[in-house]
XYZ file of N, CA and C in Angstrom:
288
model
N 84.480 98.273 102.637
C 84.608 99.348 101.667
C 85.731 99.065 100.666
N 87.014 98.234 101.044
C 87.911 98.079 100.203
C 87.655 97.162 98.766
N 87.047 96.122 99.978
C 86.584 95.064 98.531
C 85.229 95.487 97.819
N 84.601 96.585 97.712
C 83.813 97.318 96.891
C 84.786 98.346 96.025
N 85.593 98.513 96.753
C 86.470 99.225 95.547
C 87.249 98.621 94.701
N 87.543 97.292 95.100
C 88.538 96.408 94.608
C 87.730 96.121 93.291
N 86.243 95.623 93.673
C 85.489 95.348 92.531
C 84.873 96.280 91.507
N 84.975 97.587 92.143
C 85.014 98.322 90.932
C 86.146 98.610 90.162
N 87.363 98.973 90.780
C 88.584 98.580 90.397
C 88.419 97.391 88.723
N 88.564 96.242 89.184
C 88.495 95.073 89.137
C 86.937 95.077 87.366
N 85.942 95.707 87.697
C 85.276 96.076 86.830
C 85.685 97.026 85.769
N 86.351 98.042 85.577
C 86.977 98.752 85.209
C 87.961 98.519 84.369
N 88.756 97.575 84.729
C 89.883 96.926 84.243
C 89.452 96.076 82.960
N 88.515 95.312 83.664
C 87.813 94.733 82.338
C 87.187 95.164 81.092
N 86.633 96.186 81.953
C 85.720 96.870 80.370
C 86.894 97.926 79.651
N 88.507 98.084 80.335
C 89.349 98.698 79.244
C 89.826 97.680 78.692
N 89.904 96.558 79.314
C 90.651 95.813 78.196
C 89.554 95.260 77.362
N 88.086 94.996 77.214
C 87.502 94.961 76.341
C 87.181 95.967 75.224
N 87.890 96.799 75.736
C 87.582 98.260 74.580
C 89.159 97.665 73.766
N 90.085 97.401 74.441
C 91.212 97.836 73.674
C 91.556 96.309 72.574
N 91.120 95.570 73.066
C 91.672 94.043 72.394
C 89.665 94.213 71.422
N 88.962 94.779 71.137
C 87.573 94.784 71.136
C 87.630 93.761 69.545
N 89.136 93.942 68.794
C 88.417 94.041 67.242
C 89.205 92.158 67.158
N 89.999 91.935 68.108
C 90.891 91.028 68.424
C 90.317 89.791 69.084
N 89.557 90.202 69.911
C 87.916 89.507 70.274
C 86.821 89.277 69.396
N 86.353 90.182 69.410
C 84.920 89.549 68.955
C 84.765 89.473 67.580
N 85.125 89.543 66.710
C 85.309 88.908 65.369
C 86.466 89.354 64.463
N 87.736 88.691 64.504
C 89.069 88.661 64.075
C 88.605 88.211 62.854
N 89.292 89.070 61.568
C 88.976 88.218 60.481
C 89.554 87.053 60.503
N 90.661 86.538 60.685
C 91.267 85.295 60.723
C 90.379 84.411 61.394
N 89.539 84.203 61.489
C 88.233 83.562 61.876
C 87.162 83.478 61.276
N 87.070 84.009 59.989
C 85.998 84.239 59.360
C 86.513 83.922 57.838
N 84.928 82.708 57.498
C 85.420 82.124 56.051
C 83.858 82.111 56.005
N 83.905 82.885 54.072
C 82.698 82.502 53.677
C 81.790 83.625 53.520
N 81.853 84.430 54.762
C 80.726 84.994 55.157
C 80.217 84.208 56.735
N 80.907 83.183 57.477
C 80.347 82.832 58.518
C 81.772 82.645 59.005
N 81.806 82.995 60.681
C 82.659 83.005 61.687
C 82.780 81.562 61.829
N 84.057 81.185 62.598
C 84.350 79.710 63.139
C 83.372 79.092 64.093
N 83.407 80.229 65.225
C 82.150 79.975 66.462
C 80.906 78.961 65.845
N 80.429 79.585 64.853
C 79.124 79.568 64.327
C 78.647 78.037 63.572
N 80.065 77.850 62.799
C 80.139 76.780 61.767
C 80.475 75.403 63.034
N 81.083 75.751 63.750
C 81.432 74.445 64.920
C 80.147 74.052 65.415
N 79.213 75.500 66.046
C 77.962 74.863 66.421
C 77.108 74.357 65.321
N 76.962 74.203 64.129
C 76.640 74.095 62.907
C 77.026 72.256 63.494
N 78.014 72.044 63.090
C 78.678 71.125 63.100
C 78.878 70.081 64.330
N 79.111 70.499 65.266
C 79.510 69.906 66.172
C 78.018 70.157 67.482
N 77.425 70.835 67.425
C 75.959 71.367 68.233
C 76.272 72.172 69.639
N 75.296 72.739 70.007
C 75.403 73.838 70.874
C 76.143 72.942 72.005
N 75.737 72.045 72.731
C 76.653 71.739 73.850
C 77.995 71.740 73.649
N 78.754 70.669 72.836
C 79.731 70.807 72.332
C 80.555 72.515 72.838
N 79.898 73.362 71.800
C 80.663 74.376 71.247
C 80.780 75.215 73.087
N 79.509 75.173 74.202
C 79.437 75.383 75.030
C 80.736 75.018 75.794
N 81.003 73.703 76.119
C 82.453 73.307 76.806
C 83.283 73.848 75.997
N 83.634 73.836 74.907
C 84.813 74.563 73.900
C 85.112 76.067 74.121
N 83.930 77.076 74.942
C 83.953 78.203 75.229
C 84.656 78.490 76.673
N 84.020 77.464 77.237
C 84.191 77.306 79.037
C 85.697 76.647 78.959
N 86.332 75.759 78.200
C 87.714 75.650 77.905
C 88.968 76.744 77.230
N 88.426 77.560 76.458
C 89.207 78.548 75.842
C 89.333 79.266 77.182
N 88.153 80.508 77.512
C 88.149 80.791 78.740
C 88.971 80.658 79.528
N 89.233 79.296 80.280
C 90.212 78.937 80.578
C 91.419 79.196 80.760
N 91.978 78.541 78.994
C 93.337 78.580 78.288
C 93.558 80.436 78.665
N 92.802 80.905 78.153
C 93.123 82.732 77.820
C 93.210 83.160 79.164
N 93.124 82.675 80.161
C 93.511 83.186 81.333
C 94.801 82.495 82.040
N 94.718 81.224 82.030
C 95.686 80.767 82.481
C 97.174 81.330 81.605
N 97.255 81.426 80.359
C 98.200 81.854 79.396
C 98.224 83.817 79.391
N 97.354 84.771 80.586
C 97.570 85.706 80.128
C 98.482 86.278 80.610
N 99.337 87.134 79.946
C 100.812 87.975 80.157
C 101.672 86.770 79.728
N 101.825 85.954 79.648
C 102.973 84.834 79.195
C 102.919 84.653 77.503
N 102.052 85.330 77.450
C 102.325 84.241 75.137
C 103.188 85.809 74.852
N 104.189 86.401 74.003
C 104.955 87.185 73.367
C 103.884 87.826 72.645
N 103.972 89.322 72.562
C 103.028 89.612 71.835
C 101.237 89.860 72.272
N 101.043 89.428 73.349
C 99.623 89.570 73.450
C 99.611 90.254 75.109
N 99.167 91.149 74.825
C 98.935 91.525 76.233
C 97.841 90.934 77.365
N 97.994 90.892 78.578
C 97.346 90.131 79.199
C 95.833 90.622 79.465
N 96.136 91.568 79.054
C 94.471 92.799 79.142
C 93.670 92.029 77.618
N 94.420 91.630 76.701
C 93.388 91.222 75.535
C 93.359 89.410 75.887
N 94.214 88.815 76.289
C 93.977 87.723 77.024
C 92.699 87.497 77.901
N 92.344 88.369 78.966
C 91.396 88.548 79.755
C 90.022 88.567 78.676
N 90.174 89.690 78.016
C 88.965 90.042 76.975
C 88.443 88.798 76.459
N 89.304 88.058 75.867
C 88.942 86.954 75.171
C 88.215 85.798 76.609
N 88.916 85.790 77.248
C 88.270 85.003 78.512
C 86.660 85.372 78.493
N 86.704 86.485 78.950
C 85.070 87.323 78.879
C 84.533 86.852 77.955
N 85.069 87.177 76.617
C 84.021 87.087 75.419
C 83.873 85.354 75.616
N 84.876 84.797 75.865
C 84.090 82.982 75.490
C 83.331 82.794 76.347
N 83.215 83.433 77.915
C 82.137 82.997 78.653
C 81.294 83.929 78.354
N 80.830 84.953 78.078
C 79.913 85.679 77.607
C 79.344 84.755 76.192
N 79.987 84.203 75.662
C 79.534 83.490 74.170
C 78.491 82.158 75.095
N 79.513 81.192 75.840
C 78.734 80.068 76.876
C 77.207 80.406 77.526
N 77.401 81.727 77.973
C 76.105 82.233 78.426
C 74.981 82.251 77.259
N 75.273 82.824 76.151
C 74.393 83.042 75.296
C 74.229 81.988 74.543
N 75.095 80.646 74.338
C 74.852 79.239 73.853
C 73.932 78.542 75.452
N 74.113 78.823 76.439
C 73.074 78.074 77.402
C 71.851 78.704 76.848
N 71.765 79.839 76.885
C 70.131 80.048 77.173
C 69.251 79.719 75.912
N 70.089 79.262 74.266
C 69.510 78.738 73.436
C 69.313 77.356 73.989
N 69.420 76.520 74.585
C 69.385 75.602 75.272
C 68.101 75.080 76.064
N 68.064 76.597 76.515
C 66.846 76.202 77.786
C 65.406 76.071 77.107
């Protein structure tokens, strides 16, 4: 029963810090030239696998670095984790 609560817990947590970091995530203007996002122009450029490991690596970085960078809370750290593997997911299944 605990670790069902833990994981809702644990669920919870996530979807506030995706509400609160939301505009900081998923499309920062400082990411956006043109009329097209960075994400977009890399897979453009560089092709879906590529940009796939580049997601599964940020991911990563944004967790291992969350609560430690000045300035960023570790709740929008997390978010960004989510959103690059949530992005990986949706670059695999163009894939399949």
């Amino acid at each position: 029963m605990a670790d069902l609560e833990y994981r809702k817990k644990q669920e919870a947590l996530k979807k506030e810090a995706l509400e609160k970091a939301k505009e900081m995530v998923n499309h920062p203007s400082h990411y956006q030239k043109d009329g097209k996002e960075s994400i977009d122009v890399m897979e453009e450029e560089f092709g879906t696998a590529a940009v796939i490991d580049f997601c599964i690596c940020n991911a990563f970085k944004y967790r291992f670095r969350a609560g430690h960078k000045v300035g960023n809370p570790a709740e929008q750290d997390e978010a960004k984790a989510l959103w690059y593997e949530a992005k990986a997911e949706e670059l695999k299944q163009k894939l399949q």
